[in-house]
CSV table of C-alpha atoms and ligand atoms in Angstrom, one decimal:
chain,number,residue,atom,x,y,z
A,23,MET,CA,-11.6,-27.0,-10.9
A,24,ASN,CA,-10.5,-23.5,-11.9
A,25,SER,CA,-6.8,-23.5,-12.6
A,26,VAL,CA,-6.2,-20.1,-11.1
A,27,PHE,CA,-6.8,-21.6,-7.7
A,28,SER,CA,-6.0,-25.3,-8.3
A,29,ASP,CA,-2.5,-24.2,-9.5
A,30,SER,CA,-2.0,-21.8,-6.6
A,31,ALA,CA,0.2,-22.7,-3.7
A,32,THR,CA,-0.8,-21.8,-0.1
A,33,THR,CA,0.1,-18.1,0.4
A,34,ILE,CA,3.5,-17.3,1.8
A,35,PHE,CA,1.9,-15.6,4.8
A,36,GLU,CA,0.1,-18.7,5.9
A,37,SER,CA,3.0,-21.1,5.1
A,38,MET,CA,5.5,-19.0,7.0
A,39,SER,CA,3.1,-18.6,10.0
A,40,ARG,CA,2.7,-22.4,10.1
A,41,LEU,CA,6.5,-22.9,10.0
A,42,ALA,CA,7.0,-20.2,12.7
A,43,ALA,CA,4.5,-22.1,14.9
A,44,ALA,CA,6.1,-25.5,14.2
A,45,ASN,CA,9.6,-24.2,15.0
A,46,ASP,CA,8.6,-22.0,18.0
A,47,ALA,CA,10.0,-19.0,16.1
A,48,VAL,CA,9.6,-15.3,16.6
A,49,ASN,CA,7.1,-14.6,13.8
A,50,LEU,CA,8.2,-11.5,11.9
A,51,GLY,CA,6.7,-12.9,8.7
A,52,GLN,CA,2.9,-12.3,8.2
A,53,GLY,CA,2.2,-8.7,8.9
A,54,PHE,CA,0.2,-8.3,12.1
A,55,PRO,CA,1.1,-6.1,15.1
A,56,ASP,CA,1.7,-7.1,18.7
A,57,ASP,CA,-0.3,-3.9,19.6
A,58,PRO,CA,-3.8,-5.0,20.6
A,59,GLY,CA,-5.3,-1.8,19.0
A,60,PRO,CA,-7.0,1.1,20.7
A,61,GLU,CA,-8.9,-0.1,23.8
A,62,GLU,CA,-11.8,2.4,23.3
A,63,VAL,CA,-12.4,1.1,19.8
A,64,ARG,CA,-12.4,-2.5,20.9
A,65,ARG,CA,-14.7,-1.6,23.8
A,66,LYS,CA,-17.2,0.0,21.4
A,67,ALA,CA,-17.2,-3.3,19.4
A,68,ALA,CA,-17.7,-5.3,22.6
A,69,GLU,CA,-20.6,-3.1,23.6
A,70,ASN,CA,-22.1,-3.4,20.2
A,71,VAL,CA,-21.9,-7.2,20.2
A,72,LEU,CA,-23.7,-7.2,23.6
A,73,GLY,CA,-26.2,-4.5,23.3
A,74,GLY,CA,-26.3,-3.4,19.6
A,75,TRP,CA,-27.5,-4.6,16.3
A,76,ASN,CA,-26.1,-8.0,15.3
A,77,GLN,CA,-28.3,-8.7,12.2
A,78,TYR,CA,-27.5,-7.8,8.6
A,79,ALA,CA,-26.1,-4.3,8.1
A,80,PRO,CA,-27.3,-2.2,5.1
A,81,MET,CA,-25.5,-3.4,1.9
A,82,MET,CA,-23.5,-0.2,1.5
A,83,GLY,CA,-22.4,-0.1,5.1
A,84,LEU,CA,-23.8,1.7,8.2
A,85,SER,CA,-24.5,5.3,7.4
A,86,GLU,CA,-22.6,6.2,10.6
A,87,LEU,CA,-19.4,4.6,9.2
A,88,ARG,CA,-19.8,6.0,5.7
A,89,ARG,CA,-20.3,9.5,7.0
A,90,ALA,CA,-17.3,9.0,9.4
A,91,ALA,CA,-15.1,7.8,6.5
A,92,ALA,CA,-16.0,10.9,4.4
A,93,VAL,CA,-15.2,13.2,7.3
A,94,HIS,CA,-12.0,11.3,8.1
A,95,TYR,CA,-10.7,11.5,4.5
A,96,GLU,CA,-11.5,15.2,4.3
A,97,ARG,CA,-9.6,15.7,7.5
A,98,PHE,CA,-6.5,13.7,6.6
A,99,GLN,CA,-6.4,13.7,2.8
A,100,GLY,CA,-8.4,16.8,1.8
A,101,LEU,CA,-10.9,14.6,-0.2
A,102,ASP,CA,-14.5,15.9,-0.7
A,103,LEU,CA,-16.6,12.7,-0.7
A,104,ASP,CA,-20.4,12.4,-0.8
A,105,TRP,CA,-20.8,9.6,1.8
A,106,GLU,CA,-24.1,8.5,0.3
A,107,LYS,CA,-22.9,8.1,-3.3
A,108,GLU,CA,-19.2,7.6,-2.9
A,109,VAL,CA,-18.4,5.5,0.2
A,110,MET,CA,-19.0,1.8,0.7
A,111,VAL,CA,-18.0,-0.6,3.4
A,112,THR,CA,-16.7,-4.1,2.5
A,113,SER,CA,-15.4,-7.1,4.4
A,114,GLY,CA,-11.8,-6.1,4.3
A,115,ALA,CA,-9.7,-4.5,1.6
A,116,THR,CA,-9.4,-8.0,0.0
A,117,GLU,CA,-13.1,-8.1,-0.8
A,118,ALA,CA,-12.9,-4.6,-2.1
A,119,LEU,CA,-10.1,-5.6,-4.4
A,120,ALA,CA,-11.8,-8.7,-5.7
A,121,GLY,CA,-15.1,-6.8,-6.2
A,122,ALA,CA,-13.4,-3.9,-8.0
A,123,LEU,CA,-11.7,-6.3,-10.4
A,124,MET,CA,-14.9,-8.2,-11.0
A,125,ALA,CA,-16.8,-5.0,-11.5
A,126,ILE,CA,-14.3,-3.2,-13.8
A,127,LEU,CA,-12.9,-6.0,-16.0
A,128,GLU,CA,-14.3,-7.7,-19.1
A,129,PRO,CA,-12.4,-10.9,-20.1
A,130,GLY,CA,-9.3,-9.9,-22.1
A,131,ASP,CA,-8.9,-6.5,-20.5
A,132,GLU,CA,-5.3,-5.6,-19.5
A,133,VAL,CA,-4.4,-4.7,-16.0
A,134,VAL,CA,-1.1,-3.0,-15.2
A,135,LEU,CA,0.5,-4.5,-12.0
A,136,PHE,CA,3.6,-3.4,-10.2
A,137,GLN,CA,6.0,-6.0,-8.9
A,138,PRO,CA,6.7,-6.7,-6.1
A,139,MET,CA,2.9,-7.0,-5.6
A,140,TYR,CA,0.7,-8.1,-2.8
A,141,ASP,CA,0.0,-11.8,-3.3
A,142,ALA,CA,-3.7,-11.7,-3.9
A,143,TYR,CA,-3.5,-9.3,-6.9
A,144,LEU,CA,-2.5,-11.7,-9.6
A,145,PRO,CA,-5.0,-14.5,-8.9
A,146,LEU,CA,-7.8,-12.1,-8.5
A,147,VAL,CA,-6.9,-10.3,-11.8
A,148,ARG,CA,-6.7,-13.6,-13.6
A,149,ARG,CA,-9.9,-15.0,-12.1
A,150,ALA,CA,-11.7,-11.8,-13.2
A,151,GLY,CA,-10.5,-12.5,-16.8
A,152,GLY,CA,-7.8,-9.8,-16.8
A,153,ILE,CA,-4.5,-10.0,-18.6
A,154,PRO,CA,-1.6,-8.8,-16.4
A,155,ARG,CA,1.0,-6.4,-17.7
A,156,PHE,CA,3.8,-6.1,-15.3
A,157,VAL,CA,5.9,-3.2,-14.3
A,158,THR,CA,8.9,-4.2,-12.2
A,159,LEU,CA,10.1,-1.8,-9.5
A,160,ARG,CA,13.7,-2.1,-8.2
A,161,SER,CA,15.2,-1.6,-4.8
A,162,PRO,CA,16.2,0.5,-3.0
A,163,GLY,CA,13.9,3.2,-4.3
A,164,TRP,CA,11.1,1.1,-5.8
A,165,ARG,CA,10.2,4.2,-7.9
A,166,LEU,CA,8.1,4.4,-11.1
A,167,ASN,CA,9.7,5.3,-14.3
A,168,GLU,CA,8.2,6.4,-17.6
A,169,GLU,CA,9.8,3.9,-19.9
A,170,ASP,CA,8.2,1.0,-17.9
A,171,LEU,CA,4.8,2.7,-18.0
A,172,LYS,CA,5.1,3.3,-21.7
A,173,ARG,CA,5.7,-0.4,-22.2
A,174,ALA,CA,2.9,-1.6,-19.9
A,175,PHE,CA,0.1,0.7,-21.0
A,176,GLY,CA,-1.7,0.2,-24.3
A,177,PRO,CA,-5.0,0.3,-26.0
A,178,LYS,CA,-6.3,-2.7,-24.1
A,179,THR,CA,-5.4,-1.3,-20.7
A,180,ARG,CA,-8.6,-1.1,-18.6
A,181,ALA,CA,-7.2,-0.8,-15.1
A,182,VAL,CA,-4.1,-0.4,-13.0
A,183,LEU,CA,-3.8,-1.9,-9.6
A,184,PHE,CA,-1.5,0.4,-7.5
A,185,ASN,CA,-0.4,-0.1,-3.9
A,186,ASP,CA,0.8,3.0,-2.1
A,187,PRO,CA,2.4,2.8,0.5
A,188,LEU,CA,3.9,-0.3,-0.9
A,189,ASN,CA,3.9,-3.7,0.7
A,190,PRO,CA,6.4,-5.4,0.9
A,191,ALA,CA,8.9,-2.5,0.3
A,192,GLY,CA,7.6,-0.3,3.0
A,193,THR,CA,8.0,2.8,0.8
A,194,ALA,CA,5.6,5.6,-0.1
A,195,PHE,CA,5.6,7.0,-3.7
A,196,PRO,CA,6.5,10.6,-4.0
A,197,ARG,CA,4.0,13.0,-5.6
A,198,GLU,CA,6.1,13.1,-8.7
A,199,ASP,CA,5.5,9.4,-9.3
A,200,LEU,CA,1.8,9.7,-8.6
A,201,GLU,CA,1.6,12.5,-11.2
A,202,LEU,CA,3.5,10.3,-13.7
A,203,LEU,CA,1.1,7.4,-13.2
A,204,GLY,CA,-1.9,9.7,-13.3
A,205,ARG,CA,-0.9,11.0,-16.7
A,206,TYR,CA,-0.9,7.4,-18.0
A,207,VAL,CA,-4.2,6.5,-16.4
A,208,LEU,CA,-5.8,9.6,-18.1
A,209,LYS,CA,-4.1,9.0,-21.4
A,210,TYR,CA,-5.4,5.5,-21.6
A,211,ASN,CA,-8.7,6.2,-20.0
A,212,ALA,CA,-8.0,3.6,-17.4
A,213,ILE,CA,-9.3,3.1,-13.9
A,214,ALA,CA,-6.8,3.1,-11.1
A,215,ILE,CA,-7.6,0.6,-8.3
A,216,CYS,CA,-5.7,2.2,-5.4
A,217,ASP,CA,-4.8,-0.1,-2.6
A,218,GLU,CA,-4.1,2.5,0.2
A,219,VAL,CA,-4.5,0.2,3.2
A,220,TRP,CA,-1.2,1.5,4.6
A,221,GLU,CA,-2.2,5.1,4.3
A,222,HIS,CA,-2.0,5.8,8.1
A,223,THR,CA,1.3,4.1,8.6
A,224,VAL,CA,3.7,6.7,7.0
A,225,PHE,CA,6.0,7.2,9.9
A,226,ASP,CA,8.7,9.1,8.0
A,227,GLY,CA,8.2,11.8,5.4
A,228,PRO,CA,5.1,13.6,4.1
A,229,ARG,CA,1.6,12.5,4.7
A,230,HIS,CA,0.0,10.0,2.4
A,231,ILE,CA,-1.5,11.5,-0.8
A,232,PRO,CA,-4.3,9.5,-2.4
A,233,LEU,CA,-4.0,9.2,-6.2
A,234,MET,CA,-7.6,10.3,-6.3
A,235,ALA,CA,-6.6,13.8,-5.0
A,236,LEU,CA,-4.6,14.6,-8.1
A,237,PRO,CA,-6.1,16.8,-10.7
A,238,GLY,CA,-8.3,14.9,-13.2
A,239,LEU,CA,-8.2,11.6,-11.3
A,240,ARG,CA,-11.1,12.1,-9.0
A,241,ASP,CA,-13.4,10.1,-11.2
A,242,ARG,CA,-10.9,7.5,-12.4
A,243,CYS,CA,-9.9,6.0,-9.0
A,244,VAL,CA,-11.2,3.4,-6.7
A,245,LYS,CA,-9.6,4.2,-3.3
A,246,ILE,CA,-9.4,1.2,-0.9
A,247,GLY,CA,-8.7,1.4,2.8
A,248,SER,CA,-8.7,-1.0,5.7
A,249,ALA,CA,-9.7,-0.5,9.3
A,250,GLY,CA,-7.4,-3.5,10.1
A,251,LYS,CA,-4.4,-1.3,9.3
A,252,ILE,CA,-5.7,2.0,10.7
A,253,PHE,CA,-6.4,0.5,14.1
A,254,SER,CA,-3.9,-2.4,14.3
A,255,LEU,CA,-6.8,-4.8,14.2
A,256,THR,CA,-5.9,-6.9,11.2
A,257,GLY,CA,-8.5,-9.6,12.0
A,258,TRP,CA,-11.4,-7.2,11.8
A,259,LYS,CA,-11.6,-7.1,8.0
A,260,VAL,CA,-13.5,-3.9,7.6
A,261,GLY,CA,-12.7,-2.3,4.2
A,262,LEU,CA,-13.5,1.2,3.0
A,263,VAL,CA,-14.1,2.0,-0.7
A,264,CYS,CA,-14.3,5.5,-2.1
A,265,ALA,CA,-15.2,6.1,-5.8
A,266,ALA,CA,-17.1,8.5,-7.9
A,267,PRO,CA,-20.9,7.7,-8.2
A,268,GLU,CA,-20.8,6.1,-11.6
A,269,LEU,CA,-18.0,3.7,-10.6
A,270,MET,CA,-19.6,3.1,-7.2
A,271,LYS,CA,-22.9,2.0,-8.8
A,272,VAL,CA,-21.2,-1.0,-10.4
A,273,LEU,CA,-18.7,-1.6,-7.5
A,274,SER,CA,-21.7,-2.0,-5.2
A,275,LYS,CA,-23.3,-4.6,-7.5
A,276,ALA,CA,-20.2,-6.8,-7.1
A,277,HIS,CA,-20.2,-6.2,-3.3
A,278,GLN,CA,-23.9,-7.1,-3.0
A,279,TYR,CA,-23.2,-10.6,-4.5
A,280,LEU,CA,-19.9,-11.2,-2.8
A,281,THR,CA,-20.6,-10.6,0.9
A,282,PHE,CA,-23.5,-8.2,0.8
A,283,CYS,CA,-22.5,-6.7,4.2
A,284,THR,CA,-20.0,-6.5,6.9
A,285,PRO,CA,-20.4,-7.1,10.7
A,286,PRO,CA,-22.3,-4.1,12.0
A,287,ASN,CA,-20.8,-4.2,15.5
A,288,LEU,CA,-17.3,-3.7,14.0
A,289,GLN,CA,-18.5,-1.1,11.6
A,290,SER,CA,-19.9,1.0,14.3
A,291,ALA,CA,-16.6,0.7,16.3
A,292,VAL,CA,-14.6,1.7,13.3
A,293,ALA,CA,-16.9,4.8,12.8
A,294,TYR,CA,-16.0,5.8,16.3
A,295,GLY,CA,-12.3,5.2,15.7
A,296,LEU,CA,-12.1,7.3,12.5
A,297,GLY,CA,-13.2,10.2,14.7
A,298,LEU,CA,-10.4,9.7,17.3
A,299,GLY,CA,-8.2,12.8,17.8
A,300,ASP,CA,-4.8,13.4,16.3
A,301,THR,CA,-3.1,12.0,19.4
A,302,TYR,CA,-4.2,8.5,18.3
A,303,TYR,CA,-3.0,8.9,14.7
A,304,GLU,CA,0.3,10.6,15.7
A,305,GLY,CA,0.8,7.9,18.3
A,306,LEU,CA,0.4,5.1,15.7
A,307,LYS,CA,3.2,6.7,13.5
A,308,ASP,CA,5.4,7.4,16.5
A,309,SER,CA,5.2,3.8,17.7
A,310,LEU,CA,5.9,2.4,14.2
A,311,ARG,CA,8.9,4.8,13.8
A,312,ALA,CA,10.3,3.8,17.2
A,313,SER,CA,9.9,0.1,16.4
A,314,HIS,CA,11.4,0.5,12.9
A,315,ASP,CA,14.4,2.4,14.2
A,316,ARG,CA,15.0,-0.1,17.0
A,317,PHE,CA,14.9,-3.1,14.7
A,318,ALA,CA,16.8,-1.4,11.9
A,319,LYS,CA,19.6,-0.4,14.3
A,320,GLY,CA,19.8,-4.0,15.7
A,321,LEU,CA,19.9,-5.6,12.2
A,322,THR,CA,22.5,-3.2,11.1
A,323,GLY,CA,24.5,-4.0,14.2
A,324,ALA,CA,24.2,-7.7,13.4
A,325,GLY,CA,25.7,-7.1,10.0
A,326,TYR,CA,22.6,-6.9,7.7
A,327,LYS,CA,22.1,-4.2,5.1
A,328,VAL,CA,18.7,-2.6,5.9
A,329,LEU,CA,16.9,-0.9,3.0
A,330,PRO,CA,15.2,2.4,3.6
A,331,SER,CA,11.5,2.3,4.4
A,332,GLN,CA,9.1,4.9,5.7
A,333,ALA,CA,5.6,3.2,5.9
A,334,THR,CA,3.8,-0.1,6.7
A,335,TYR,CA,4.8,-2.6,9.3
A,336,PHE,CA,7.8,-3.8,7.3
A,337,LEU,CA,11.4,-3.3,6.6
A,338,SER,CA,13.6,-5.3,4.3
A,339,VAL,CA,17.2,-6.4,4.3
A,340,ASP,CA,19.3,-6.9,1.2
A,341,LEU,CA,21.3,-10.1,1.1
A,342,GLY,CA,23.1,-8.9,-2.1
A,343,PRO,CA,22.9,-9.9,-5.7
A,344,ALA,CA,23.8,-13.5,-5.1
A,345,GLY,CA,21.4,-13.8,-2.1
A,346,ASP,CA,18.7,-16.5,-2.1
A,347,ASP,CA,15.9,-14.9,0.0
A,348,ALA,CA,13.7,-18.0,-0.1
A,349,GLY,CA,16.5,-20.3,1.0
A,350,PHE,CA,17.5,-17.8,3.7
A,351,CYS,CA,14.0,-17.6,5.1
A,352,ALA,CA,13.6,-21.4,5.0
A,353,ARG,CA,16.8,-21.8,7.0
A,354,MET,CA,16.3,-18.9,9.3
A,355,VAL,CA,13.0,-20.1,10.6
A,356,LYS,CA,14.4,-23.5,11.5
A,357,GLU,CA,17.9,-22.6,12.6
A,358,ALA,CA,17.6,-19.1,14.1
A,359,ARG,CA,13.9,-19.5,14.9
A,360,VAL,CA,12.9,-16.2,13.4
A,361,ALA,CA,10.3,-16.1,10.6
A,362,ALA,CA,10.4,-13.5,7.7
A,363,ILE,CA,9.0,-13.3,4.2
A,364,PRO,CA,11.1,-13.7,1.0
A,365,VAL,CA,10.3,-10.8,-1.2
A,366,SER,CA,10.6,-12.9,-4.4
A,367,ALA,CA,7.2,-14.3,-3.4
A,368,PHE,CA,5.7,-11.0,-4.4
A,369,TYR,CA,6.8,-11.4,-8.1
A,370,SER,CA,5.2,-13.3,-10.9
A,371,GLU,CA,8.2,-13.0,-13.3
A,372,ASN,CA,11.9,-12.1,-13.0
A,373,PRO,CA,11.9,-11.6,-9.3
A,374,GLN,CA,14.6,-9.5,-7.7
A,375,ARG,CA,16.2,-12.1,-5.4
A,376,GLY,CA,18.0,-11.5,-2.1
A,377,ILE,CA,15.5,-9.3,-0.3
A,378,VAL,CA,13.9,-10.4,2.9
A,379,ARG,CA,10.9,-8.6,4.6
A,380,PHE,CA,10.6,-8.4,8.4
A,381,CYS,CA,7.5,-7.2,10.3
A,382,PHE,CA,8.7,-4.8,13.0
A,383,ALA,CA,5.3,-3.9,14.4
A,384,LYS,CA,6.1,-5.8,17.5
A,385,LYS,CA,6.8,-5.2,21.2
A,386,ASP,CA,10.4,-4.2,22.0
A,387,ALA,CA,10.9,-7.5,23.8
A,388,THR,CA,9.8,-9.4,20.7
A,389,LEU,CA,12.1,-7.5,18.4
A,390,ASP,CA,15.0,-7.8,20.9
A,391,GLU,CA,14.5,-11.5,21.1
A,392,ALA,CA,14.5,-11.8,17.3
A,393,LEU,CA,17.7,-9.7,17.2
A,394,ARG,CA,19.4,-11.9,19.8
A,395,ARG,CA,18.6,-15.0,17.8
A,396,LEU,CA,19.8,-13.5,14.6
A,397,SER,CA,23.0,-12.2,16.1
A,398,ALA,CA,23.8,-15.7,17.3
A,399,TRP,CA,23.0,-17.3,13.9
A,400,LYS,CA,25.3,-17.7,10.9
A,401,TYR,CA,23.8,-18.0,7.5
B,512,PMP,N1,-3.6,-5.0,0.4
B,512,PMP,C1,-2.4,-4.9,1.0
B,512,PMP,C2,-1.3,-4.2,0.3
B,512,PMP,C3,-2.2,-5.5,2.2
B,512,PMP,O1,-1.0,-5.5,2.8
B,512,PMP,C4,-3.3,-6.1,2.9
B,512,PMP,C5,-3.1,-6.8,4.2
B,512,PMP,N2,-2.0,-6.9,4.8
B,512,PMP,C6,-4.5,-6.1,2.3
B,512,PMP,C7,-4.6,-5.6,1.0
B,512,PMP,C8,-5.7,-6.8,2.9
B,512,PMP,O2,-6.4,-6.0,3.8
B,512,PMP,P1,-7.6,-6.6,4.6
B,512,PMP,O3,-7.1,-7.4,5.7
B,512,PMP,O4,-8.4,-5.4,5.0
B,512,PMP,O5,-8.4,-7.5,3.6
B,513,LIG,N1,-0.9,-8.3,4.5
B,513,LIG,C1,-0.3,-9.1,5.4
B,513,LIG,C2,1.2,-9.1,5.0
B,513,LIG,O1,1.6,-8.6,4.1
B,513,LIG,C3,-0.8,-10.5,5.4
B,513,LIG,C4,-2.2,-10.7,5.0
B,513,LIG,C5,-2.4,-12.2,4.9
B,513,LIG,O2,-2.0,-13.0,5.7
B,513,LIG,N2,-3.1,-12.6,3.9
B,513,LIG,O3,1.9,-9.7,5.8
């Protein structure tokens, strides 16, 4: 069996969700919201299942959705995309990531990865034959710095896999950092695979800037989005890929052999959702901000040191330099009956220990119950 997978443990998200269920815990581990998602979008999907097309969709995605994505990214991010040549639909961002790595890498190519990193990145890079080169970000800012980039990039660098806004930190990189990374991508003639699934969740600070929008980077980026995050429908697995035509030609070859297409009923509902007015998109941010602030305030009141975050569904607490985040989470789920994710699980080497990620995209009552349990618990 292939050692990348035979040597892999079950992902932290799945194992924590199982522990949460077994202990009847409030599950603030795996990132999914309590919010059921916009009703009109779900209604469209239901109508499409009953009365619409339920056979294979076109390989590149429904033209309705590809067009809607191009219009959407123009409206929110100022991108000028040719929907026919530069937009593709995949079965979730995860497929898009796997496909991009397969399409871009030759065995032995180096890929720059930023720790903490989403857990799928490393096995997918390795399985595609890539050699990881790590850059380690540090709390509380989780910012890029040039010395680290200098060490990680080299003549064999083929790609960089960059997640902004950043899961698990919940931070968004400032433009200055994007410019720095962009300079290295250009200098080494690399391709940036930009995981921007959290693009619509920036609840504090300036709007998300796609790396692709920076001068010179238009043709060197693969931008990846996820309807699951845009509409709080994480089970839908509809991914959006944007890239220049030359890149897209090869990306689409990987997609055609991986899944070929994505459920048309969901695609059509997502197309509708991308056209929703600003009220929806502002509402998403407002509700994330309110939940973040409520939970951060409660945790601070219970004596935890909450790290700043401005995007995603997540905030982190810092247990201090001697903190054991994995041990803390293991005990908390059993004793306090609250599940969270140890951030050291997002590192391959030299993890920063003592940081614990909580998902706050929950109803007030869920957050309050978690806070009540945590206040009554002594670690
Ligand atoms: N990338 C990141 C950084 C994520 O947080 C997630 C899901 N939470 C994904 C990719 C996967 O997205 P999808 O569910 O669309 O496959
Ligand atoms: N992205 C989600 C998180 O970070 C989990 C996705 C998954 O369960 N694989 O919590």
